[in-house]
Structures are given as structure tokens and as C-alpha cells.
Amino acid sequence: TMVTLYDKIGEKRLKQIIERFYDKIYQSPIAHLFQNDKNEIASKQIAFITQFLGGPLIYSELHGHPRMRARHLPHAIDNTAKDIWLDCMFDAINEVIEDKNLAIELFDCFPRVAQHMVNQ
């Protein structure tokens, strides 16, 4: 069977990345876009990224089809917000993943998706 990016990173490291990512987000200029409970947001994000990277379909089982752009429309997301989000993700990934090639491969999954969330 094909080895997915999720397999390469593993559940434990993915959780560490998302936890660090939200620590950074909540200290960033876009913290106001994340009003819900941090743990709830983080667990949804872990479920989504697990699925997004080829892991188990946890997110769809819990929440239905991701419809990520529609879910983000209530938030005013401009290019600055997108860049801050990507910077936080980049830093979190590189703090957790020591293998630089793997870190780059993982980070490269996000810019196109992030651009798709821009609605301002």
C-alpha cells in the first residue's frame, strides 16, 4: 500500500504540530478569528489534517463533508491573515519535524488550501 504523508508524520507528531500552531495563532494578530474553545478547534483541525494527509477519515465521520471554504466564510480572511496563518504553520512544523525534507513536503500542502480560504 502507498505510504501517505500522514503515515510519515504519525499521529503523535501531527498533534504536537497542531498544538504548537494554535499556541502561535492565539498569540498572533489573527487570534480574533478563532473565537471558539481552543481545544475544540484543535481537535477539529487534527481530524481534518489527518484526513487531508491521507489518514483515517475521522473528520467526515464526525462533522460531514469538510466544505472548508464555506465553513470559513463567516470570517473575514484577507491575504495578511492567510500569510500569518501560514507563518504559524511553517514554524510549528519546523519545530516538530527535524527532517527538513519532510517538513517542506508537509508545509507545501497548505499554501494552496490557505489561498482558497481568502474571501476579502
Backbone as JSON, one array per atom type, in Angstrom:
{
  "sequence": "TMVTLYDKIGEKRLKQIIERFYDKIYQSPIAHLFQNDKNEIASKQIAFITQFLGGPLIYSELHGHPRMRARHLPHAIDNTAKDIWLDCMFDAINEVIEDKNLAIELFDCFPRVAQHMVNQ",
  "N": [[0.84, -1.21, 0.0], [0.32, 2.33, -0.52], [2.45, 4.69, 1.01], [1.34, 7.25, 2.98], [1.5, 10.82, 3.54], [0.54, 11.29, 6.04], [1.16, 8.85, 7.28], [3.94, 9.07, 7.3], [4.39, 11.19, 9.04], [2.89, 10.71, 11.36], [0.57, 10.17, 14.08], [1.19, 11.24, 16.63], [3.17, 13.24, 16.26], [1.77, 14.91, 14.53], [-0.28, 15.86, 16.2], [1.3, 17.31, 18.0], [2.29, 19.3, 16.31], [-0.09, 20.69, 15.62], [-0.94, 21.57, 18.14], [1.17, 23.31, 18.83], [0.92, 25.08, 16.7], [-1.6, 26.31, 17.25], [-0.97, 27.55, 19.7], [0.71, 29.51, 18.75], [-1.0, 30.87, 16.95], [-2.93, 31.93, 18.72], [-1.45, 33.87, 19.91], [-1.07, 35.65, 17.98], [-1.66, 38.32, 15.51], [-4.05, 37.5, 14.33], [-5.63, 36.23, 16.13], [-8.22, 36.91, 16.92], [-9.87, 35.8, 15.01], [-10.36, 33.3, 15.83], [-12.55, 32.3, 17.75], [-13.79, 30.25, 19.14], [-13.61, 27.54, 21.58], [-10.31, 26.66, 22.27], [-9.34, 23.98, 22.46], [-11.37, 22.55, 21.22], [-11.31, 23.6, 18.62], [-8.71, 22.82, 17.91], [-8.93, 20.01, 18.0], [-10.73, 19.52, 15.93], [-9.22, 20.48, 13.82], [-7.04, 18.71, 13.87], [-8.38, 16.35, 13.19], [-9.27, 17.04, 10.62], [-6.82, 17.56, 9.22], [-5.55, 15.12, 9.48], [-7.15, 13.53, 7.8], [-6.87, 14.97, 5.41], [-4.19, 14.53, 4.86], [-4.14, 11.93, 4.11], [-4.74, 10.08, 6.04], [-6.92, 8.29, 8.4], [-10.49, 8.76, 7.9], [-11.53, 10.6, 9.87], [-12.58, 13.17, 10.27], [-14.75, 13.53, 8.44], [-16.44, 11.54, 9.36], [-17.17, 12.55, 11.84], [-18.05, 15.2, 11.38], [-19.15, 15.46, 8.85], [-18.96, 16.37, 5.32], [-15.98, 18.2, 4.62], [-16.13, 20.9, 3.39], [-14.54, 23.29, 3.45], [-14.11, 25.99, 2.6], [-16.68, 27.14, 2.72], [-17.18, 26.87, 5.47], [-15.4, 28.69, 6.45], [-16.24, 31.13, 5.55], [-17.78, 32.91, 7.26], [-15.8, 34.33, 8.53], [-13.67, 37.12, 8.15], [-11.24, 36.86, 5.97], [-8.24, 37.87, 4.86], [-5.38, 38.48, 2.67], [-3.25, 39.07, 4.37], [-4.0, 37.85, 6.78], [-4.02, 35.21, 5.89], [-1.28, 34.88, 5.33], [-0.14, 35.14, 7.89], [-1.3, 32.92, 9.14], [-0.1, 30.87, 7.62], [2.6, 31.34, 8.26], [2.61, 30.72, 11.0], [1.97, 28.0, 10.85], [4.16, 27.05, 9.37], [6.29, 27.54, 11.18], [5.5, 25.93, 13.36], [5.53, 23.36, 12.21], [8.26, 23.13, 11.55], [9.42, 23.2, 14.05], [8.7, 20.78, 15.15], [9.19, 18.71, 13.28], [12.11, 17.23, 12.47], [13.41, 16.34, 10.17], [14.17, 18.02, 7.41], [13.36, 17.83, 4.72], [10.99, 16.39, 4.9], [9.54, 18.18, 6.46], [9.26, 20.31, 4.65], [7.78, 19.03, 2.64], [5.4, 18.54, 4.01], [4.6, 21.18, 4.75], [4.19, 22.28, 2.22], [1.69, 21.37, 1.48], [-0.15, 23.22, 2.34], [-0.24, 26.06, 1.37], [-1.88, 26.39, -1.02], [-4.42, 25.58, -0.22], [-4.85, 27.4, 1.85], [-4.9, 29.8, 0.42], [-7.26, 29.46, -0.92], [-9.08, 29.96, 1.08], [-9.14, 32.64, 1.39], [-11.19, 35.46, 1.42], [-11.59, 38.12, 1.22]],
  "CA": [[0.0, 0.0, 0.0], [1.06, 3.58, -0.61], [2.73, 5.38, 2.27], [0.83, 8.62, 2.91], [2.19, 11.82, 4.34], [0.08, 11.04, 7.41], [1.98, 7.73, 7.79], [5.32, 9.54, 7.53], [4.44, 12.12, 10.17], [2.38, 9.99, 12.53], [-0.45, 10.84, 14.88], [1.76, 11.96, 17.76], [3.81, 14.48, 15.79], [0.73, 15.78, 13.98], [-0.91, 16.53, 17.35], [2.26, 18.3, 18.52], [2.32, 20.42, 15.36], [-1.33, 21.47, 15.74], [-0.92, 22.26, 19.43], [2.09, 24.46, 18.72], [0.31, 26.0, 15.74], [-2.61, 27.13, 17.92], [-0.29, 28.42, 20.66], [1.2, 30.65, 17.96], [-2.17, 31.59, 16.43], [-3.58, 32.69, 19.78], [-0.58, 35.0, 20.28], [-0.83, 36.37, 16.73], [-2.66, 39.35, 15.17], [-5.32, 36.95, 13.83], [-6.27, 35.46, 17.22], [-9.65, 37.25, 16.97], [-10.63, 34.96, 14.07], [-10.52, 31.98, 16.45], [-13.31, 32.62, 18.97], [-14.26, 29.05, 19.85], [-12.7, 26.88, 22.51], [-9.06, 26.26, 21.61], [-9.23, 22.52, 22.36], [-12.35, 22.1, 20.22], [-10.77, 23.97, 17.31], [-7.53, 21.99, 17.66], [-9.31, 18.62, 17.72], [-11.3, 19.53, 14.57], [-8.1, 20.67, 12.88], [-6.3, 17.44, 13.82], [-9.21, 15.41, 12.42], [-9.26, 17.45, 9.21], [-5.5, 17.39, 8.61], [-5.35, 13.67, 9.39], [-7.85, 13.09, 6.59], [-6.25, 15.72, 4.32], [-2.86, 13.96, 4.58], [-4.27, 10.53, 3.71], [-5.02, 9.22, 7.19], [-8.32, 7.88, 8.57], [-11.49, 9.78, 7.6], [-12.15, 10.96, 11.15], [-13.32, 14.43, 10.19], [-16.03, 13.31, 7.76], [-17.3, 10.73, 10.23], [-17.67, 13.38, 12.94], [-18.6, 16.51, 11.0], [-19.63, 15.5, 7.47], [-18.0, 16.84, 4.32], [-15.25, 19.36, 5.15], [-16.64, 22.2, 2.91], [-13.73, 24.22, 4.23], [-14.31, 27.4, 2.25], [-17.98, 27.56, 3.27], [-17.06, 26.98, 6.92], [-14.57, 29.84, 6.8], [-16.82, 32.37, 5.03], [-18.19, 33.91, 8.27], [-14.62, 35.07, 8.99], [-13.03, 37.96, 7.14], [-9.86, 36.36, 5.8], [-7.54, 38.55, 3.77], [-4.07, 37.9, 2.38], [-2.41, 39.22, 5.56], [-4.41, 36.77, 7.7], [-3.53, 33.96, 5.29], [0.18, 34.81, 5.5], [0.13, 34.89, 9.3], [-1.68, 31.52, 9.35], [0.94, 30.03, 7.02], [3.83, 31.51, 9.05], [2.44, 29.94, 12.24], [2.05, 26.59, 10.48], [5.54, 26.78, 8.98], [7.11, 27.49, 12.38], [5.1, 24.76, 14.15], [6.03, 22.17, 11.52], [9.72, 23.06, 11.64], [9.82, 22.92, 15.44], [8.38, 19.39, 15.48], [9.77, 17.76, 12.3], [13.55, 17.51, 12.31], [13.77, 16.05, 8.79], [13.78, 19.23, 6.68], [12.62, 17.48, 3.5], [9.63, 16.02, 5.33], [8.91, 19.43, 6.89], [8.89, 21.04, 3.43], [6.72, 18.28, 1.98], [4.18, 18.79, 4.77], [4.19, 22.59, 4.63], [3.74, 22.53, 0.84], [0.27, 21.01, 1.35], [-1.04, 24.23, 2.89], [-0.46, 27.36, 0.74], [-2.99, 26.45, -1.97], [-5.66, 25.49, 0.58], [-4.97, 28.67, 2.57], [-5.28, 30.81, -0.57], [-8.67, 29.21, -1.23], [-9.9, 30.47, 2.18], [-9.17, 34.12, 1.34], [-12.51, 35.89, 0.95], [-11.64, 39.6, 1.28]],
  "C": [[0.87, 1.26, 0.0], [1.26, 4.19, 0.77], [2.26, 6.83, 2.12], [1.71, 9.55, 3.74], [1.8, 11.67, 5.82], [0.9, 9.92, 8.05], [3.38, 8.22, 8.15], [5.42, 10.41, 8.78], [3.98, 11.44, 11.45], [1.46, 10.85, 13.37], [0.15, 11.73, 15.96], [2.37, 13.3, 17.32], [2.79, 15.45, 15.2], [0.03, 16.56, 15.1], [0.01, 17.62, 17.92], [2.3, 19.53, 17.62], [1.09, 21.31, 15.55], [-1.39, 22.21, 17.07], [-0.01, 23.49, 19.39], [1.53, 25.54, 17.8], [-0.7, 26.9, 16.45], [-2.03, 27.99, 19.03], [0.18, 29.69, 19.94], [0.05, 31.52, 17.46], [-2.78, 32.48, 17.51], [-2.72, 33.84, 20.31], [-0.35, 35.9, 19.07], [-1.88, 37.45, 16.5], [-3.99, 38.79, 14.63], [-6.05, 36.09, 14.89], [-7.78, 35.7, 17.26], [-10.5, 36.41, 16.01], [-10.96, 33.59, 14.68], [-11.22, 32.14, 17.8], [-13.67, 31.39, 19.78], [-13.22, 28.54, 20.83], [-11.5, 26.33, 21.77], [-8.96, 24.74, 21.44], [-10.17, 21.95, 21.3], [-11.83, 22.39, 18.81], [-9.6, 23.04, 16.96], [-7.93, 20.56, 17.31], [-9.96, 18.51, 16.34], [-10.19, 19.63, 13.52], [-7.28, 19.39, 12.75], [-7.07, 16.43, 12.98], [-9.17, 15.75, 10.94], [-7.91, 17.16, 8.56], [-5.13, 15.91, 8.51], [-5.91, 13.14, 8.08], [-7.19, 13.69, 5.34], [-4.91, 15.1, 3.89], [-2.92, 12.46, 4.26], [-4.49, 9.55, 4.85], [-6.49, 8.86, 7.27], [-9.29, 9.05, 8.38], [-12.27, 10.22, 8.84], [-13.05, 12.18, 11.01], [-14.7, 14.21, 9.58], [-16.99, 12.5, 8.62], [-17.92, 11.58, 11.33], [-18.49, 14.58, 12.47], [-19.18, 16.57, 9.6], [-18.56, 16.05, 6.53], [-17.3, 18.11, 4.8], [-15.79, 20.73, 4.7], [-15.87, 23.35, 3.55], [-13.96, 25.68, 3.88], [-15.62, 27.92, 2.85], [-17.9, 27.76, 4.78], [-16.27, 28.21, 7.34], [-15.18, 31.17, 6.35], [-17.28, 33.37, 6.09], [-17.02, 34.76, 8.77], [-14.03, 35.88, 7.85], [-11.57, 37.56, 7.03], [-9.25, 37.06, 4.59], [-6.15, 37.93, 3.6], [-3.12, 38.01, 3.58], [-2.72, 38.1, 6.55], [-3.89, 35.43, 7.2], [-2.04, 33.81, 5.54], [0.57, 34.53, 6.94], [-0.17, 33.43, 9.64], [-0.57, 30.6, 8.84], [2.26, 30.13, 7.79], [3.76, 30.68, 10.33], [2.56, 28.45, 11.95], [3.48, 26.2, 10.13], [6.42, 26.61, 10.22], [6.79, 26.24, 13.21], [5.65, 23.48, 13.53], [7.54, 22.03, 11.73], [10.24, 22.87, 13.06], [9.64, 21.44, 15.78], [9.1, 18.4, 14.57], [11.23, 18.11, 12.05], [14.02, 17.29, 10.87], [13.25, 17.19, 7.9], [12.99, 18.91, 5.41], [11.18, 17.11, 3.82], [8.86, 17.28, 5.76], [8.42, 20.23, 5.68], [7.72, 20.35, 2.73], [5.38, 18.52, 2.68], [3.71, 20.23, 4.58], [3.61, 22.88, 3.25], [2.29, 22.14, 0.58], [-0.64, 22.19, 1.64], [-1.25, 25.51, 2.08], [-1.66, 27.42, -0.21], [-4.34, 26.41, -1.25], [-5.9, 26.83, 1.28], [-5.44, 29.78, 1.62], [-6.78, 30.69, -0.89], [-9.61, 29.75, -0.15], [-10.02, 31.99, 2.16], [-10.49, 34.56, 0.72], [-12.68, 37.4, 1.01], [-10.77, 40.21, 0.21]]
}
